[in-house]
Coordinates of C-alpha atoms in Angstrom, one line a residue:
M1 CA 0.0 0.0 0.0
T2 CA 1.5 3.2 -1.1
S3 CA -1.0 6.0 -0.7
D4 CA -4.0 4.3 0.7
P5 CA -5.7 4.9 4.0
A6 CA -5.9 1.2 4.5
A7 CA -5.9 -1.0 7.5
T8 CA -3.6 -3.8 6.6
P9 CA -0.1 -4.6 7.7
E10 CA 2.4 -5.2 4.9
D11 CA 6.0 -4.8 4.1
D12 CA 5.8 -1.1 4.5
S13 CA 3.0 -1.3 7.1
Q14 CA 2.3 1.0 10.0
T15 CA 3.2 1.6 13.6
P16 CA 1.4 3.8 16.1
A17 CA 1.9 7.5 15.7
S18 CA 1.6 8.2 19.4
A19 CA 0.2 6.7 22.5
A20 CA -2.7 9.2 22.5
D21 CA -3.6 8.5 18.8
A22 CA -3.0 4.8 18.4
T23 CA -4.6 3.1 21.4
P24 CA -8.1 1.6 21.4
D25 CA -9.2 4.9 23.1
S26 CA -8.9 6.5 19.6
A27 CA -12.0 4.7 18.5
R28 CA -13.9 5.7 21.6
K29 CA -12.8 9.4 21.4
M30 CA -14.1 9.8 17.9
G31 CA -17.5 10.5 19.5
A32 CA -19.7 13.0 17.8
T33 CA -17.3 13.6 14.9
Y34 CA -17.5 10.0 13.9
A35 CA -21.2 9.7 14.4
I36 CA -22.1 12.8 12.5
G37 CA -19.5 12.5 9.8
R38 CA -20.3 8.8 9.1
F39 CA -23.9 9.7 8.7
A40 CA -23.2 12.6 6.4
I41 CA -20.6 10.8 4.2
S42 CA -22.7 7.6 4.0
T43 CA -25.8 9.5 3.0
L44 CA -23.9 11.5 0.4
G45 CA -22.1 8.5 -0.9
R46 CA -25.4 6.6 -1.4
L47 CA -27.0 9.5 -3.2
L48 CA -24.1 10.2 -5.5
Y49 CA -22.9 6.7 -6.3
R50 CA -25.9 4.6 -5.7
P51 CA -23.8 1.6 -4.6
R52 CA -25.2 -1.9 -5.1
V53 CA -24.8 -3.6 -1.7
E54 CA -25.3 -7.3 -1.3
G55 CA -25.2 -9.4 1.9
R56 CA -25.6 -6.7 4.5
D57 CA -27.8 -9.0 6.5
L58 CA -24.9 -11.5 6.8
V59 CA -22.8 -9.0 8.8
P60 CA -22.9 -9.6 12.6
R61 CA -24.3 -6.5 14.2
H62 CA -22.4 -6.9 17.5
G63 CA -19.1 -8.2 18.7
P64 CA -15.7 -8.2 17.0
V65 CA -15.6 -8.6 13.3
I66 CA -12.9 -8.5 10.7
F67 CA -13.8 -7.3 7.2
A68 CA -11.3 -8.8 4.7
S69 CA -11.6 -7.2 1.3
N70 CA -9.9 -7.1 -2.1
H71 CA -8.2 -3.9 -2.8
L72 CA -8.5 -1.9 -6.1
S73 CA -8.7 1.8 -5.2
F74 CA -8.3 4.5 -2.6
L75 CA -12.1 4.5 -2.6
D76 CA -12.2 1.0 -1.1
S77 CA -11.7 2.5 2.4
I78 CA -14.7 4.7 1.9
A79 CA -16.9 2.2 0.2
I80 CA -16.7 -0.4 3.0
P81 CA -17.7 2.0 5.8
V82 CA -20.5 3.5 3.6
A83 CA -22.0 0.1 2.8
A84 CA -21.4 -1.7 6.1
P85 CA -24.4 -1.9 8.6
R86 CA -22.1 -1.0 11.5
P87 CA -19.1 1.3 12.2
V88 CA -15.8 0.0 10.8
H89 CA -12.3 1.1 11.8
F90 CA -9.0 0.9 9.9
L91 CA -5.5 2.2 10.2
A92 CA -4.5 5.2 8.0
K93 CA -1.2 7.1 7.5
S94 CA -0.8 9.8 10.1
S95 CA -0.1 12.3 7.4
Y96 CA -3.8 12.2 6.4
F97 CA -4.6 13.8 9.8
E98 CA -2.3 16.8 9.5
S99 CA -4.9 19.4 8.4
A100 CA -8.2 20.0 10.2
G101 CA -10.3 19.2 7.1
S102 CA -8.5 16.0 6.3
R103 CA -8.5 14.9 10.0
W104 CA -12.3 15.4 10.1
F105 CA -12.9 13.4 7.0
F106 CA -10.7 10.4 8.0
T107 CA -12.1 10.4 11.5
S108 CA -15.6 10.4 10.0
I109 CA -14.9 7.2 8.1
G110 CA -13.4 5.4 11.1
A111 CA -9.7 5.9 10.4
I112 CA -7.1 5.8 13.2
P113 CA -3.8 7.5 12.6
V114 CA -0.6 5.5 12.5
E115 CA 2.9 6.0 11.1
R116 CA 4.8 3.9 8.5
G117 CA 7.6 1.7 9.8
A118 CA 9.5 -1.4 9.0
G119 CA 10.5 -4.7 10.6
Q120 CA 8.4 -4.9 13.8
A121 CA 5.8 -2.6 12.2
A122 CA 3.5 -5.3 10.8
L123 CA 3.3 -7.0 14.2
D124 CA 2.7 -3.7 15.9
A125 CA -0.2 -2.9 13.5
L126 CA -1.7 -6.3 14.2
D127 CA -1.5 -5.7 17.9
Q128 CA -3.3 -2.3 17.4
Q129 CA -6.1 -4.0 15.5
R130 CA -6.3 -6.8 18.1
R131 CA -7.0 -4.3 20.8
I132 CA -9.8 -2.7 18.8
L133 CA -11.4 -6.1 18.3
Q134 CA -11.1 -6.8 22.0
E135 CA -13.4 -3.9 22.5
G136 CA -16.1 -5.6 20.4
R137 CA -15.5 -3.4 17.4
A138 CA -15.0 -4.0 13.7
V139 CA -11.8 -3.5 11.6
A140 CA -11.3 -3.6 7.9
L141 CA -8.1 -5.1 6.3
Y142 CA -6.8 -5.9 2.9
P143 CA -5.1 -9.3 2.8
E144 CA -3.3 -8.5 -0.5
G145 CA -1.4 -5.7 1.3
T146 CA -1.5 -3.1 -1.4
R147 CA -3.8 -2.1 -4.3
S148 CA -4.0 -4.3 -7.3
L149 CA -2.9 -2.1 -10.3
D150 CA -3.9 -4.7 -12.9
G151 CA -7.3 -5.7 -11.4
R152 CA -6.2 -9.2 -10.6
L153 CA -6.6 -10.8 -7.1
Y154 CA -3.2 -11.4 -5.5
K155 CA -2.2 -14.0 -2.8
G156 CA -3.2 -13.0 0.7
R157 CA -0.7 -12.2 3.5
T158 CA -1.2 -14.1 6.7
G159 CA -1.7 -11.1 9.0
V160 CA -5.5 -11.2 8.7
A161 CA -5.7 -14.9 9.5
F162 CA -3.3 -14.5 12.4
L163 CA -5.5 -11.7 13.8
A164 CA -8.7 -13.9 13.4
L165 CA -7.1 -17.0 14.9
Q166 CA -5.7 -15.0 17.8
T167 CA -8.9 -13.2 18.7
G168 CA -11.5 -15.6 17.6
A169 CA -13.2 -12.8 15.6
P170 CA -15.2 -14.0 12.6
V171 CA -14.0 -12.8 9.2
V172 CA -16.5 -11.3 6.8
P173 CA -15.2 -11.5 3.2
V174 CA -15.9 -8.5 1.1
G175 CA -15.8 -8.3 -2.7
L176 CA -15.5 -4.8 -4.2
I177 CA -16.3 -4.3 -7.8
G178 CA -15.9 -1.0 -9.8
T179 CA -14.1 1.1 -7.2
D180 CA -11.1 1.2 -9.6
A181 CA -13.4 2.6 -12.4
V182 CA -14.8 5.3 -10.1
M183 CA -11.4 6.3 -8.8
P184 CA -8.4 4.9 -10.7
V185 CA -4.9 5.2 -9.3
G186 CA -3.7 8.8 -9.8
A187 CA -7.2 10.3 -10.1
K188 CA -7.8 13.5 -8.2
M189 CA -11.6 13.1 -7.9
P190 CA -14.0 10.2 -8.2
S191 CA -16.0 9.8 -11.4
L192 CA -19.8 9.9 -11.2
R193 CA -20.2 7.8 -14.4
H194 CA -19.7 4.4 -12.7
R195 CA -21.3 2.5 -9.9
V196 CA -19.7 0.5 -7.2
T197 CA -20.8 -2.9 -6.0
V198 CA -20.0 -4.1 -2.4
K199 CA -20.7 -7.8 -1.6
F200 CA -20.5 -9.0 1.9
G201 CA -20.1 -12.8 2.3
T202 CA -21.0 -15.3 5.0
P203 CA -18.8 -14.8 8.1
L204 CA -16.0 -17.3 8.3
D205 CA -15.0 -19.2 11.5
L206 CA -11.4 -20.1 10.9
S207 CA -10.7 -21.8 14.3
H208 CA -10.8 -25.3 12.6
H209 CA -7.4 -24.4 11.0
G210 CA -5.6 -24.5 14.3
P211 CA -3.9 -22.0 16.6
A212 CA -2.5 -18.6 15.5
T213 CA 1.0 -19.9 16.4
S214 CA 0.9 -22.5 13.6
G215 CA 2.2 -21.3 10.3
R216 CA 0.2 -24.0 8.5
A217 CA -3.0 -22.8 10.3
R218 CA -2.3 -19.2 9.3
R219 CA -1.7 -20.2 5.6
G220 CA -4.7 -22.4 5.5
A221 CA -7.0 -19.7 7.0
T222 CA -5.6 -17.1 4.6
D223 CA -6.3 -19.3 1.6
E224 CA -9.9 -19.8 2.8
I225 CA -10.3 -16.0 3.2
M226 CA -8.9 -15.3 -0.3
A227 CA -11.1 -18.0 -1.8
A228 CA -14.2 -16.4 -0.3
I229 CA -13.1 -13.0 -1.5
H230 CA -12.5 -14.4 -5.0
A231 CA -16.0 -16.0 -5.1
L232 CA -17.5 -12.5 -4.4
S233 CA -15.3 -10.4 -6.6
G234 CA -14.8 -12.7 -9.6
Q235 CA -11.3 -11.4 -10.3
E236 CA -8.7 -13.2 -12.2
L237 CA -6.2 -14.8 -9.8
A238 CA -2.6 -13.5 -10.0
G239 CA -1.1 -16.5 -8.2
A240 CA 1.6 -14.3 -6.6
Y241 CA 2.1 -11.7 -3.9
N242 CA 1.5 -8.1 -4.8
E243 CA 5.0 -7.0 -3.6
V244 CA 6.1 -3.5 -3.0
P245 CA 9.2 -2.9 -5.3
A246 CA 12.4 -3.8 -3.5
Q247 CA 14.5 -0.7 -2.6
N248 CA 17.9 -2.4 -2.2
P249 CA 19.6 -5.8 -2.9
I250 CA 18.8 -7.2 0.6
E251 CA 15.1 -6.5 0.1
R252 CA 15.2 -8.2 -3.3
I253 CA 16.8 -11.3 -1.8
K254 CA 14.1 -11.4 0.9
Q255 CA 11.4 -11.3 -1.7
V256 CA 13.0 -14.3 -3.5
L257 CA 13.6 -16.4 -0.4
P258 CA 10.5 -18.3 1.0
H259 CA 9.1 -16.4 4.0
E260 CA 5.8 -15.6 5.5
R261 CA 4.2 -12.4 4.4
L262 CA 2.2 -10.6 7.1

């Protein structure tokens, strides 16, 4: 993920910006800004884009939930909160919160500010989302890690499965269709000529794969999540990870060698 306000750990994933901003209290302190903003943005989004929403009745209304979605556009992180029948939180780059207007907008759609990092960053981001789930809230993540620039569905990273197996939260697969047409990469403003489809699938209980400490369990659970997303989105399968381009020889070697992608 390069410029998305998304909530998934990846090779260039996020770490908390500050103790005040990045604790579970962030979600609670959104208060009126979140409630009013979410209503306003959701209403405006439905009026302007008339999204087709399927499977809303399948989403649990209470308790921890992980929304796991394909990732095609910056707009994805707005489409899911607009279409979901309950508040959804995700992690967004702290730079999105620097101006008052931008801070209001991202707070309104459930974003919590974090900073980019490396190494331990993916695990720190998972821990951040785990604490939100322990409060009985919902989080949204993109198992592919970064946006698909060619429209194909890439292999899932195991961070989402690890979070689900660790917390016991059900995973609701989400298939987004058309968000890349409404707002392609590089577009300044979304187009009004296209419609978005948001499909929520049946919640997945992944506990039968085994404990979160098992690499085999994490991989199996991830593959089940991606199969469910694929059934909803209908995308062509890439059969590979959507890797962020390596910045140096060491990173290139790491990408070639077998290792678990969080």
